[in-house]
Short mmCIF file of C-alpha atoms in Angstrom, two decimals:
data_model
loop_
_atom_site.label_atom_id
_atom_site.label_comp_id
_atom_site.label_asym_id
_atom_site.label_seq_id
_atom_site.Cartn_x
_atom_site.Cartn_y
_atom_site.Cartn_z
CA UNK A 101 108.79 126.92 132.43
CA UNK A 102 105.70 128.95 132.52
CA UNK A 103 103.74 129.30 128.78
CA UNK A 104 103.57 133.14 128.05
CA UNK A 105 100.03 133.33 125.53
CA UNK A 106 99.35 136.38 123.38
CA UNK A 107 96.75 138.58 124.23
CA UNK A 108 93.64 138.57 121.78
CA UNK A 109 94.18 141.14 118.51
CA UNK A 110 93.03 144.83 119.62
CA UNK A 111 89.78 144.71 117.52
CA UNK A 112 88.57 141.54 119.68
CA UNK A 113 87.22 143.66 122.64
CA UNK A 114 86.27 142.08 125.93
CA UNK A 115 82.58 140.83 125.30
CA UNK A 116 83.33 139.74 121.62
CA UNK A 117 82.67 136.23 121.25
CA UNK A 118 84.92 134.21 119.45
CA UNK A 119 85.22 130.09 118.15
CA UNK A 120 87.91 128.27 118.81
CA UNK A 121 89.56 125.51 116.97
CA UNK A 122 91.83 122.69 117.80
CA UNK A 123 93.78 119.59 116.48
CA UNK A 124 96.06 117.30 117.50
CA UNK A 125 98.06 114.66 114.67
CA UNK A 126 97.64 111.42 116.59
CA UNK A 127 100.12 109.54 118.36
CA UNK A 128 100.59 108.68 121.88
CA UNK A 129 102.62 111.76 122.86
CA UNK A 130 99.48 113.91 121.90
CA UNK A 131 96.43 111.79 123.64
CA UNK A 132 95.91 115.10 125.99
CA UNK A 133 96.59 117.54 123.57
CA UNK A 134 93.11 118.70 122.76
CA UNK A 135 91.73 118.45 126.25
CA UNK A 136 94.72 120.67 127.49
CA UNK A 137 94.20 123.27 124.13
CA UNK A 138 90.18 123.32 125.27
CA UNK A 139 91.03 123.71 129.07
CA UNK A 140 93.74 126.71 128.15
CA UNK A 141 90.90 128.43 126.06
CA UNK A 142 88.24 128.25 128.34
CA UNK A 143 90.22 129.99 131.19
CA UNK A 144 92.02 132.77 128.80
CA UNK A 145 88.34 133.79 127.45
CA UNK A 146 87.57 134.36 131.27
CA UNK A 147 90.83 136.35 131.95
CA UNK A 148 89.98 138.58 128.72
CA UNK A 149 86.07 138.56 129.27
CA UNK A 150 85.72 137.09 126.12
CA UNK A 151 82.45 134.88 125.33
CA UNK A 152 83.66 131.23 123.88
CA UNK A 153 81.03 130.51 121.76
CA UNK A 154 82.38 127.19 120.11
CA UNK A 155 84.94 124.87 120.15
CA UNK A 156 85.35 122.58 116.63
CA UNK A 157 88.14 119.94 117.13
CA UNK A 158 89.93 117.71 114.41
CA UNK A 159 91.42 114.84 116.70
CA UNK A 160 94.39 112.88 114.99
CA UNK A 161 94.72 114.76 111.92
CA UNK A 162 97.47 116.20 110.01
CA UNK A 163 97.51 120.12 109.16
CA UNK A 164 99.21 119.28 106.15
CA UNK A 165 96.44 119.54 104.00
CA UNK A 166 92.65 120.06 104.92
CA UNK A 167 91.59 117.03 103.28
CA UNK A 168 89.95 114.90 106.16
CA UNK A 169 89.53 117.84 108.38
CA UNK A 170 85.77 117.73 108.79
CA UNK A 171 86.05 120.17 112.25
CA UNK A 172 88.18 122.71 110.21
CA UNK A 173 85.46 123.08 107.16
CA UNK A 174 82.70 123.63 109.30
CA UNK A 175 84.60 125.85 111.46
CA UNK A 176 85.27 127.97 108.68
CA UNK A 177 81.76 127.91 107.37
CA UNK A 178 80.24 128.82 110.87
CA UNK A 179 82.58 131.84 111.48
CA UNK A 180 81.93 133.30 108.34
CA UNK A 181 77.90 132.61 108.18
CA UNK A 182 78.00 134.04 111.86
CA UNK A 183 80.38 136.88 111.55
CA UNK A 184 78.16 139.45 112.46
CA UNK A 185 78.69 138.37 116.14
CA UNK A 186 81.06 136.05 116.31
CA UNK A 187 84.62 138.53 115.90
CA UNK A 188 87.40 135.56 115.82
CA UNK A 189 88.94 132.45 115.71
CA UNK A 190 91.52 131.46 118.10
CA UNK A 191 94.07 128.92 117.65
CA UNK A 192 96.96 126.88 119.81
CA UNK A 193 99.41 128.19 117.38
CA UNK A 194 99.97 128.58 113.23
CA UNK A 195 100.86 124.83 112.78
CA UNK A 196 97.58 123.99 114.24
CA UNK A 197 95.39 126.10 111.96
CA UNK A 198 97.70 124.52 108.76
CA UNK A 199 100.76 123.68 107.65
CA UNK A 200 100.46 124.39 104.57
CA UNK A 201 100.86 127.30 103.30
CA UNK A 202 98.47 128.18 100.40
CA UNK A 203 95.57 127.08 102.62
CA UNK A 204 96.39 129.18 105.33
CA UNK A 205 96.94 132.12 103.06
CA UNK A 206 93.76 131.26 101.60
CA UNK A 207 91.72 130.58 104.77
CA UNK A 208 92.96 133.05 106.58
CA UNK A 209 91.85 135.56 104.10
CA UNK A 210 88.59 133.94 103.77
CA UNK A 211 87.93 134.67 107.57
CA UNK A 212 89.45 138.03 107.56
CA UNK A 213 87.42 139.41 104.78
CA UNK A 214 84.30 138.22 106.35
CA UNK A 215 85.50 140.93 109.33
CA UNK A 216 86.55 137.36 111.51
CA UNK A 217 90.19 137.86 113.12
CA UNK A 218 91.83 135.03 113.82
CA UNK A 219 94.72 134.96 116.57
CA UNK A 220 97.69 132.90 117.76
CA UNK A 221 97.66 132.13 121.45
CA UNK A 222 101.69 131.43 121.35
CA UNK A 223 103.23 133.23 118.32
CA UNK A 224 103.72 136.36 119.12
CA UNK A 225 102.91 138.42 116.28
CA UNK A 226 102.75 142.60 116.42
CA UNK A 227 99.44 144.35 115.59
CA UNK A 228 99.42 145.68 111.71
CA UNK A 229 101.17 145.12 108.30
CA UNK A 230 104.67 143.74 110.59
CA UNK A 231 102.46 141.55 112.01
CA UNK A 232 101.46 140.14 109.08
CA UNK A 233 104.69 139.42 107.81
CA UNK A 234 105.88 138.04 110.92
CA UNK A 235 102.97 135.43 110.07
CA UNK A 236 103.95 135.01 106.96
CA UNK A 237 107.72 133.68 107.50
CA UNK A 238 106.22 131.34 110.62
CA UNK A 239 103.70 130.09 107.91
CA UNK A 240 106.92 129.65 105.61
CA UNK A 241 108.79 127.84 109.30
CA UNK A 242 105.70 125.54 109.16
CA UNK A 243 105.31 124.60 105.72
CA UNK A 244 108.93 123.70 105.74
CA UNK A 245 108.58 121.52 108.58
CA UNK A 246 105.90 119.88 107.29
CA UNK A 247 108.20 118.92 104.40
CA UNK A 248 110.69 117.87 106.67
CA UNK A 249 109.00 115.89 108.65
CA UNK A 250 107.66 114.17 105.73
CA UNK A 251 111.06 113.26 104.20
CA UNK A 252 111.96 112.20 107.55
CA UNK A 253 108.92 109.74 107.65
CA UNK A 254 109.74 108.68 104.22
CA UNK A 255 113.47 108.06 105.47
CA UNK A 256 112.21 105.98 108.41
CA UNK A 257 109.98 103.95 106.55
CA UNK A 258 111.92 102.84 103.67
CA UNK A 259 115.11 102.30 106.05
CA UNK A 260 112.03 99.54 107.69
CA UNK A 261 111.26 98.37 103.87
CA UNK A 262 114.76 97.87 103.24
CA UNK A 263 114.96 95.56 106.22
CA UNK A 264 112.37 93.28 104.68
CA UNK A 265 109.42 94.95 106.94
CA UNK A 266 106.08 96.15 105.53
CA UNK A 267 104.21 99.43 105.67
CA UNK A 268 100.94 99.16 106.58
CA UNK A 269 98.36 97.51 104.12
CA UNK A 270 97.18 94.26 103.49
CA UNK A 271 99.50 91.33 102.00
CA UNK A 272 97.91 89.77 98.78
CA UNK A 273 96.51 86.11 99.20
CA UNK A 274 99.02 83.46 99.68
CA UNK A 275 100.63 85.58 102.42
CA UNK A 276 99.98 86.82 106.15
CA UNK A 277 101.81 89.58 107.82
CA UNK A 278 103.88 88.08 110.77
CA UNK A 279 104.32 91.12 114.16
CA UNK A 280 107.42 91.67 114.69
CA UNK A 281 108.59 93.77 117.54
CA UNK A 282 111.81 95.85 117.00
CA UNK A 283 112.41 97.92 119.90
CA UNK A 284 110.61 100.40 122.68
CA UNK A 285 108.47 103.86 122.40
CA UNK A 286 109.21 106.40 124.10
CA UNK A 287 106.33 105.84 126.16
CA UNK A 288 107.61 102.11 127.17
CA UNK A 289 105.03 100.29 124.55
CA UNK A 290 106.49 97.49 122.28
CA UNK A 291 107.70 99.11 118.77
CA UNK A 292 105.15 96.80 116.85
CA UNK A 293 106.44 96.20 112.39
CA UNK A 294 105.22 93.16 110.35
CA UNK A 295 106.82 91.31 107.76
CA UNK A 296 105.28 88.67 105.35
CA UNK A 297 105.55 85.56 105.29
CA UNK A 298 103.93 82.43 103.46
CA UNK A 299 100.15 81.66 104.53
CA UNK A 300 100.17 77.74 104.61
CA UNK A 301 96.39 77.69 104.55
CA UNK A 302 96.93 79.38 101.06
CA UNK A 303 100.04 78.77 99.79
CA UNK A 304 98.89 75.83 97.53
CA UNK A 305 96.13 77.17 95.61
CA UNK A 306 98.16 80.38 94.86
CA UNK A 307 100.40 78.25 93.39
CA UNK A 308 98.03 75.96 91.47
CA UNK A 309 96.70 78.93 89.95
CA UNK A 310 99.93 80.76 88.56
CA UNK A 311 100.70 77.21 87.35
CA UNK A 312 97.03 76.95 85.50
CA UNK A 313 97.55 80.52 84.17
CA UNK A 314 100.71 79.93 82.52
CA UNK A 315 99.63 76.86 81.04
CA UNK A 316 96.31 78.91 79.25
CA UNK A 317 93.95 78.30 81.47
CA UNK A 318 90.61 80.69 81.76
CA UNK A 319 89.89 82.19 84.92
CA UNK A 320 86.60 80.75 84.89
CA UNK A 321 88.71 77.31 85.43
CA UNK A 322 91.34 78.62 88.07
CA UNK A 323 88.28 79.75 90.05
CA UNK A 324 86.80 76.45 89.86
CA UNK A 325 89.96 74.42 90.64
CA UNK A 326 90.76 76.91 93.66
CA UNK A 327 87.18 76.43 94.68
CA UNK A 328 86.70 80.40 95.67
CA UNK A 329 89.01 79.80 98.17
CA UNK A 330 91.37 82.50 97.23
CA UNK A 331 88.19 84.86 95.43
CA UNK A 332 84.45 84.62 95.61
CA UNK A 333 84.59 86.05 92.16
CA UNK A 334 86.39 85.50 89.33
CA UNK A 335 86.85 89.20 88.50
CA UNK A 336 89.64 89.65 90.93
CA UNK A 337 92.28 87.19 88.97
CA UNK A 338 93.44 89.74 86.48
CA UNK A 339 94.96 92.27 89.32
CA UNK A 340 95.88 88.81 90.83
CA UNK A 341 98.30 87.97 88.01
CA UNK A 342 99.72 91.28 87.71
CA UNK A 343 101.04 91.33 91.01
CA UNK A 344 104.44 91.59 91.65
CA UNK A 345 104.81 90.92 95.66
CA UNK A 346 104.50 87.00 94.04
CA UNK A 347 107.91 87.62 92.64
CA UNK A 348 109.22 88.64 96.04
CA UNK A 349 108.88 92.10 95.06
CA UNK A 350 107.56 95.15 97.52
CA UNK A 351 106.25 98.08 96.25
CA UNK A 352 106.99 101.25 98.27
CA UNK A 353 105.88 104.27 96.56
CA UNK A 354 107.62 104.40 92.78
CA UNK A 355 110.16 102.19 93.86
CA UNK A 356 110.56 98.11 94.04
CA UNK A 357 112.52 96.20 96.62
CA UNK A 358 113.20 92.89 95.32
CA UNK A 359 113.95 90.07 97.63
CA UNK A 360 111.85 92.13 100.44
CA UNK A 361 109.74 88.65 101.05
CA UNK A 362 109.86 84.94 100.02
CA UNK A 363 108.79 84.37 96.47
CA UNK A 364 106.19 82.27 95.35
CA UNK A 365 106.66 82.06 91.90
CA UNK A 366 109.85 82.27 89.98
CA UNK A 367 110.31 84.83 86.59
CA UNK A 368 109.56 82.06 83.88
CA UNK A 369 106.44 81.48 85.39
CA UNK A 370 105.71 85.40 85.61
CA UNK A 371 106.89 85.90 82.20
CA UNK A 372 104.42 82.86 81.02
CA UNK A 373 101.28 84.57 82.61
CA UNK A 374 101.91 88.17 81.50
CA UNK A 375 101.99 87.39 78.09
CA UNK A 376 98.75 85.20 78.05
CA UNK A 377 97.12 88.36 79.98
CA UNK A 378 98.70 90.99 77.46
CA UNK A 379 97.15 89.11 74.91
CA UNK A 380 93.55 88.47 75.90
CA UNK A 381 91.49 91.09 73.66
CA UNK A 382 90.18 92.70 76.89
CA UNK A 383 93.57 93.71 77.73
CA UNK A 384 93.51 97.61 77.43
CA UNK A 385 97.11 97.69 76.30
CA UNK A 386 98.67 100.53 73.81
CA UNK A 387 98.91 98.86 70.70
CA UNK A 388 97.21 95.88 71.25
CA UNK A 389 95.60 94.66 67.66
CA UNK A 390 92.87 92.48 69.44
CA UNK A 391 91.47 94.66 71.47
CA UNK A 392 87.27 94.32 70.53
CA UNK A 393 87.37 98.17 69.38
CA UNK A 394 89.92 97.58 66.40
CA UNK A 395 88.21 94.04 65.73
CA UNK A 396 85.06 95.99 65.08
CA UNK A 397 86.40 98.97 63.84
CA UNK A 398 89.47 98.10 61.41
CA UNK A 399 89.91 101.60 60.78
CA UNK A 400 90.91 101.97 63.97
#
């Protein structure tokens, strides 16, 4: 099927230079989707005797939001600090510009009231106020995708939680994530998940140390009988303790997933060691009478 591409807006006459700019979200499917975007560009700004001046590119990143989209920023700023030669900004299509909808109101409006148009190579959309409305509901298509796709994700991922697997990140000490391959992409690669499982190298001194926590010992003595082989520094015990995944609890957004992973301690011993670390007078809890503020301060 042969791609039919939008001419460039009326006001962009041929000799106008324009900018160009370019993304692609990541993934395998999209490895040539930049380099084919660039080579489309440079042969429609010889067919309309345009002048490409620049080309700013955002490789693997999502148009969901702008955060993280170094290319974008700094292809706004250079459009609108040039704009007294450079006359617009082409993109693939909407989606690629953003997908959300506030910031492509917003920087869309930025350009255009610098005199910078900025055109669609794909969606056709008709010259004038139509046109802009026509823009406006495939801004609204896109937005809504974006949402989609995101509750899809979000589907897909906790259906892979639910099955005991984990999402990304690193597992705390006392475990190691174990690849686990659970089917084929659609490019023939292995479909790569983890799951964790008990570090042996580890597992002992974890244990040691929930035991010497419940049992009132300081940190200063867990990191001495663990011999800084779990931490270098004895600052990173009190997240430590307050770590659920030693339950056999996974975290996955606001929700828990109990029995996700093998447990290494059992709920007397977490019980034991939360209410030693509630009650330390560094604990910043709400209502805690020995916190050093209310000790000093009685008033307080």
């Amino acid at each position: 099927m042969t791609l039919t591409l939008q001419p460039p807006p009326k006001t962009i006459l041929p000799g106008s230079q324009i900018c160009v700019y370019v993304r692609d979200s990541g993934g395998d499917a999209q490895e040539q989707s930049i380099p084919q975007q660039k080579a489309v560009f440079e042969t429609y700004s010889l067919q309309h005797g345009l002048i490409l001046d620049r080309t700013f590119a955002d490789e693997a990143k999502s148009g969901g939001s702008i955060a993280g989209r170094d290319e974008f920023m700094a292809m706004i700023e250079y459009a609108i600090a040039n704009s007294d030669r450079v006359k617009g900004v082409g993109v693939w299509n909407w989606a690629r510009f953003s997908r959300d909808i506030d910031d492509s109101s917003y920087y869309k409006s930025l350009l255009r009231r610098a005199g910078v148009q900025i055109f669609s190579l794909t969606d056709p959309v008709p010259d004038g106020d139509l046109g802009r409305l026509v823009e406006t509901f495939i801004d609204l298509a896109n937005h809504e995708k974006r949402i989609q796709t995101s509750r899809d994700v979000k589907r897909a991922l906790r259906s892979l939680v639910e099955q005991g697997y984990a999402h990304g990140g690193f597992p705390p000490r006392g475990y190691i994530a174990e690849p686990v391959t659970i089917g084929i992409k659609r490019n023939g690669a292995p479909r790569t998940v983890s799951r964790w499982v008990i570090d042996p190298q580890m597992i002992d001194d974890v244990i040691l140390a929930w035991r010497m926590r419940a049992e009132g010992h300081s940190y200063a003595e867990i990191q001495s009988a663990t011999g800084g082989r779990l931490f270098k520094s004895k600052n990173s015990w009190s997240s430590f303790f307050c770590n659920k995944s030693y339950l056999g609890i996974y975290k996955f957004g606001d929700l828990e997933f109990p029995n996700h992973h093998p447990a290494i301690i059992d709920q007397a011993t977490w019980d034991a060691v939360q209410a030693i670390e509630n009650a330390h007078p560094r604990k910043k809890t709400t209502g805690q009478p020995n916190h050093p503020r209310r000790q000093a301060s009685p008033s307080l």
